[in-house]
mmCIF file of C-alpha atoms in Angstrom:
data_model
loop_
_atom_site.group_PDB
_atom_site.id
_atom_site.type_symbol
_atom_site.label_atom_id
_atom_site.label_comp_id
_atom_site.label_asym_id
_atom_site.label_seq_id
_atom_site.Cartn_x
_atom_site.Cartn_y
_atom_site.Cartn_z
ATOM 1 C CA UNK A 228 -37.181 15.385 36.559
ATOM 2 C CA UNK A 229 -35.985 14.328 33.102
ATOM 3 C CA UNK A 230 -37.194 16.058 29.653
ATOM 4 C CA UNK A 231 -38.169 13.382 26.828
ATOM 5 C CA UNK A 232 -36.844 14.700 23.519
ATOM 6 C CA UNK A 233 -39.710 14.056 21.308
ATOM 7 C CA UNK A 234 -39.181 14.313 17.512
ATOM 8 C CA UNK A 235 -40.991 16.776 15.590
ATOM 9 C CA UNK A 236 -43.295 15.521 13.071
ATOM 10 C CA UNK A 237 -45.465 16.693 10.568
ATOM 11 C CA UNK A 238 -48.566 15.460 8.125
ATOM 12 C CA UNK A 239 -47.163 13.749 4.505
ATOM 13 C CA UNK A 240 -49.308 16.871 3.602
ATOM 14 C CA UNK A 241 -47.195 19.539 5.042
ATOM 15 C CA UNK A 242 -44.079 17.696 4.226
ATOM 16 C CA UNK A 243 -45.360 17.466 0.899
ATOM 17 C CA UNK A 244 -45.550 21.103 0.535
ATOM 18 C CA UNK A 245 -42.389 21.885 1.846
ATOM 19 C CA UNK A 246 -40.906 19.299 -0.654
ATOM 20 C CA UNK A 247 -42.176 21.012 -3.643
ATOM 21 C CA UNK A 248 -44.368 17.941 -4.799
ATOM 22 C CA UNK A 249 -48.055 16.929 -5.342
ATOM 23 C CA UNK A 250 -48.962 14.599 -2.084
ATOM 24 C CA UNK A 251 -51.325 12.105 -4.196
ATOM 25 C CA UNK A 252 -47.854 11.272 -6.601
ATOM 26 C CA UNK A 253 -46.435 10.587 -3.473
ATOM 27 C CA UNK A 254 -45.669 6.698 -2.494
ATOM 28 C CA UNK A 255 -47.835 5.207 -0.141
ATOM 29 C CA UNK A 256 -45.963 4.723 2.585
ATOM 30 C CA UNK A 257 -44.923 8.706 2.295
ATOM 31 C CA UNK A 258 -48.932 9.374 2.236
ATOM 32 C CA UNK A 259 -49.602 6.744 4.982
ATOM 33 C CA UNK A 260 -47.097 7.694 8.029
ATOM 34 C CA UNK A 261 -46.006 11.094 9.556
ATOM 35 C CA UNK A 262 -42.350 12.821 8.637
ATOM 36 C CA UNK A 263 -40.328 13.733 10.975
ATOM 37 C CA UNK A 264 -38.122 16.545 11.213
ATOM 38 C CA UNK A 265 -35.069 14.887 10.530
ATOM 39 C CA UNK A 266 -36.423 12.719 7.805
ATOM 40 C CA UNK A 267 -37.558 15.844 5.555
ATOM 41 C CA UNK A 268 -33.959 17.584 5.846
ATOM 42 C CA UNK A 269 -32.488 13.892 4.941
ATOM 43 C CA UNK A 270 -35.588 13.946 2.028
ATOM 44 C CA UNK A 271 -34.296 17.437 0.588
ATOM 45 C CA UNK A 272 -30.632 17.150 1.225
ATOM 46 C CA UNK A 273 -30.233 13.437 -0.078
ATOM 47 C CA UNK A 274 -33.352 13.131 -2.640
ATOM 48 C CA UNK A 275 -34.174 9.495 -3.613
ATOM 49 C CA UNK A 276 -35.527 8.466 -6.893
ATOM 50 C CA UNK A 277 -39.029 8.851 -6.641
ATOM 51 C CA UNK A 278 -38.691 12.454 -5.227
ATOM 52 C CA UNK A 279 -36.102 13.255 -7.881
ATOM 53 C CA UNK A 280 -38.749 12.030 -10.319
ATOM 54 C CA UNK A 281 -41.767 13.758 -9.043
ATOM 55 C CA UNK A 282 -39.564 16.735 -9.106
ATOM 56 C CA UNK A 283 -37.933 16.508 -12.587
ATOM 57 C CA UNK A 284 -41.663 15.203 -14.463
ATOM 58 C CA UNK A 285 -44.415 15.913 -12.145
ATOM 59 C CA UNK A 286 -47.027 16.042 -11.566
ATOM 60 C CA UNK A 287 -46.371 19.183 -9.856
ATOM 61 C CA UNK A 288 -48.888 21.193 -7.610
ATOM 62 C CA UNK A 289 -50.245 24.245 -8.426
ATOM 63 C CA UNK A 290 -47.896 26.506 -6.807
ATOM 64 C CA UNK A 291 -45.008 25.004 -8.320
ATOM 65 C CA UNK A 292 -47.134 25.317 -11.914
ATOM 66 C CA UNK A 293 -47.575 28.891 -11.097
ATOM 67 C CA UNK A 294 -44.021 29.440 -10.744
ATOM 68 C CA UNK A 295 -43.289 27.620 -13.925
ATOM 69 C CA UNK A 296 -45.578 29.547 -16.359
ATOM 70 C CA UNK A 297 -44.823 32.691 -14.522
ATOM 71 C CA UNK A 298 -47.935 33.784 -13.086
ATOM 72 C CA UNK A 299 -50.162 33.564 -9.799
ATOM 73 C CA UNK A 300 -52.086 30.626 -8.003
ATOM 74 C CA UNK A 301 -55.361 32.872 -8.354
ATOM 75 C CA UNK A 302 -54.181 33.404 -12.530
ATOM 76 C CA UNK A 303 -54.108 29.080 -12.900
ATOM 77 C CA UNK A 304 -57.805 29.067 -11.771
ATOM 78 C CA UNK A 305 -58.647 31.992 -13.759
ATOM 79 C CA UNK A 306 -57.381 29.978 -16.775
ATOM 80 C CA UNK A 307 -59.079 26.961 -15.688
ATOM 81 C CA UNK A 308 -55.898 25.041 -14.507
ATOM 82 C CA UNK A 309 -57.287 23.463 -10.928
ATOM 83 C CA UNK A 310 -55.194 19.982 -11.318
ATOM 84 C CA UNK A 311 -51.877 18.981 -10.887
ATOM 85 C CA UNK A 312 -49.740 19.423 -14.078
ATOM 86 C CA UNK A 313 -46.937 17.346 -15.641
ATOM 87 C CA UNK A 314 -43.840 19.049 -16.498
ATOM 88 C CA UNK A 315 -44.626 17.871 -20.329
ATOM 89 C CA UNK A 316 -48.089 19.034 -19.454
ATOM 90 C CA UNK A 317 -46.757 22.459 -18.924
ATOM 91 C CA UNK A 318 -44.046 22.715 -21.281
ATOM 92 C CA UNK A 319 -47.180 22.322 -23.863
ATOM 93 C CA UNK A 320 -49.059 25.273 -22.134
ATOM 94 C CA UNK A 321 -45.598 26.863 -22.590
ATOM 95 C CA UNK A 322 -45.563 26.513 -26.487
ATOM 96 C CA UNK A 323 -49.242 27.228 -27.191
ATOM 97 C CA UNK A 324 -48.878 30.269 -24.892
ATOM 98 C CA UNK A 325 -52.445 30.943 -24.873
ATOM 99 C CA UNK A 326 -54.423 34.186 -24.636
ATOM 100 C CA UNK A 327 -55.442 33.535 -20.590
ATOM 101 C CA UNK A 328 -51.301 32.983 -20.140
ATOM 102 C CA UNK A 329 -50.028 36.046 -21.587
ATOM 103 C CA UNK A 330 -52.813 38.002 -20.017
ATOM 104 C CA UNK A 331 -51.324 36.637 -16.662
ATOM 105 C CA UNK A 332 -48.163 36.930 -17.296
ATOM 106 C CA UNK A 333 -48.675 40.507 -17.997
ATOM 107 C CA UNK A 334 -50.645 40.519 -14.762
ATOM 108 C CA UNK A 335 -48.180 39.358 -12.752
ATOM 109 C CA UNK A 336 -45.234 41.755 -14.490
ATOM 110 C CA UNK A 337 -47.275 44.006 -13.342
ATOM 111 C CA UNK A 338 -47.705 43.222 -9.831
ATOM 112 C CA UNK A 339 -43.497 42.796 -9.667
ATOM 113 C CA UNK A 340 -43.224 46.179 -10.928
ATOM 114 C CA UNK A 341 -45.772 47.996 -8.593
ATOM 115 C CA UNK A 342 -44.094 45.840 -6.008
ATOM 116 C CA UNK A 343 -40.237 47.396 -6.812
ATOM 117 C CA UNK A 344 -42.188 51.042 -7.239
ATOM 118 C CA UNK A 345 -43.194 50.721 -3.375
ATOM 119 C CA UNK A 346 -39.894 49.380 -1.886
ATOM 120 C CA UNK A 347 -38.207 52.208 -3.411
ATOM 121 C CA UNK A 348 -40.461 54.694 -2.410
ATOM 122 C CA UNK A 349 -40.297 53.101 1.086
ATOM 123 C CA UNK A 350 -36.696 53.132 1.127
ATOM 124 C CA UNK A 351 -36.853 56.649 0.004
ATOM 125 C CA UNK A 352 -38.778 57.771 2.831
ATOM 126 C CA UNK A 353 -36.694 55.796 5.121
ATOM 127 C CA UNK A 354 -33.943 57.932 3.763
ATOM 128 C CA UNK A 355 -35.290 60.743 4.633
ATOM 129 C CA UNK A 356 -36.410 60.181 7.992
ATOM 130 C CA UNK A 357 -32.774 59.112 8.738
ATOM 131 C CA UNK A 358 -31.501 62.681 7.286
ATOM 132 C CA UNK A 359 -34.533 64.406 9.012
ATOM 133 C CA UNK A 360 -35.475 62.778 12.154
ATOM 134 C CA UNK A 361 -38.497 65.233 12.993
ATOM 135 C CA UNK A 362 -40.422 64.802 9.907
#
């Protein structure tokens, strides 16, 4: 009995996503076809142009927006942000720092903060449970 190796592929969707880049920027014949394993460690280890591009000026998706301006998916759509933004589009958001942006950045300081607080107080406990193995 012989095994057929088949390749691994995946939608231009999900390869999309894992490329950091907004699928309807994409070329066609990236939307159009499936990606294989192979070809998206060739498309993130040896870039070409257009993904470079799409990368460098956008238009980005929205968790790659988030990231930019510093704040959560669920903070873009609370400022009203549900499209795909250029890099120029977002270095302008940057500048006019509006009220809805610093209220999410300071949202999302926040969250990083309470999320430090409970991984030392886990790793406190942990300590003590390795000193005190009956507690």
């Amino acid at each position: 009995m012989t095994s057929h190796h088949t390749a691994q592929t995946m939608k231009p969707a999900t390869a999309a996503k894992k490329l950091g880049v907004y699928l309807e920027a994409t070329p066609a014949e990236f939307r159009e076809g499936v990606v294989s394993r192979s070809e998206l460690n060739a498309l993130q280890t040896d870039p070409p142009e257009w993904l470079r591009e799409l990368r460098r000026n956008g238009p980005h998706p929205r968790p790659v927006v988030a990231a930019k301006l510093g704040i959560s998916i669920s903070g873009l759509a609370r400022g009203g942000v549900t499209e795909a933004l250029t890099t120029e589009q977002i270095d302008a958001l940057k500048q006019d720092n509006p009220e809805w942006l610093q209220k999410e950045r300071a949202t999302q300081a926040e969250v990083r903060k309470e999320a430090v607080r409970i991984k030392e107080k886990n790793a406190e406990r942990a300590a003590e449970q390795a000193r005190d193995p009956r507690s």
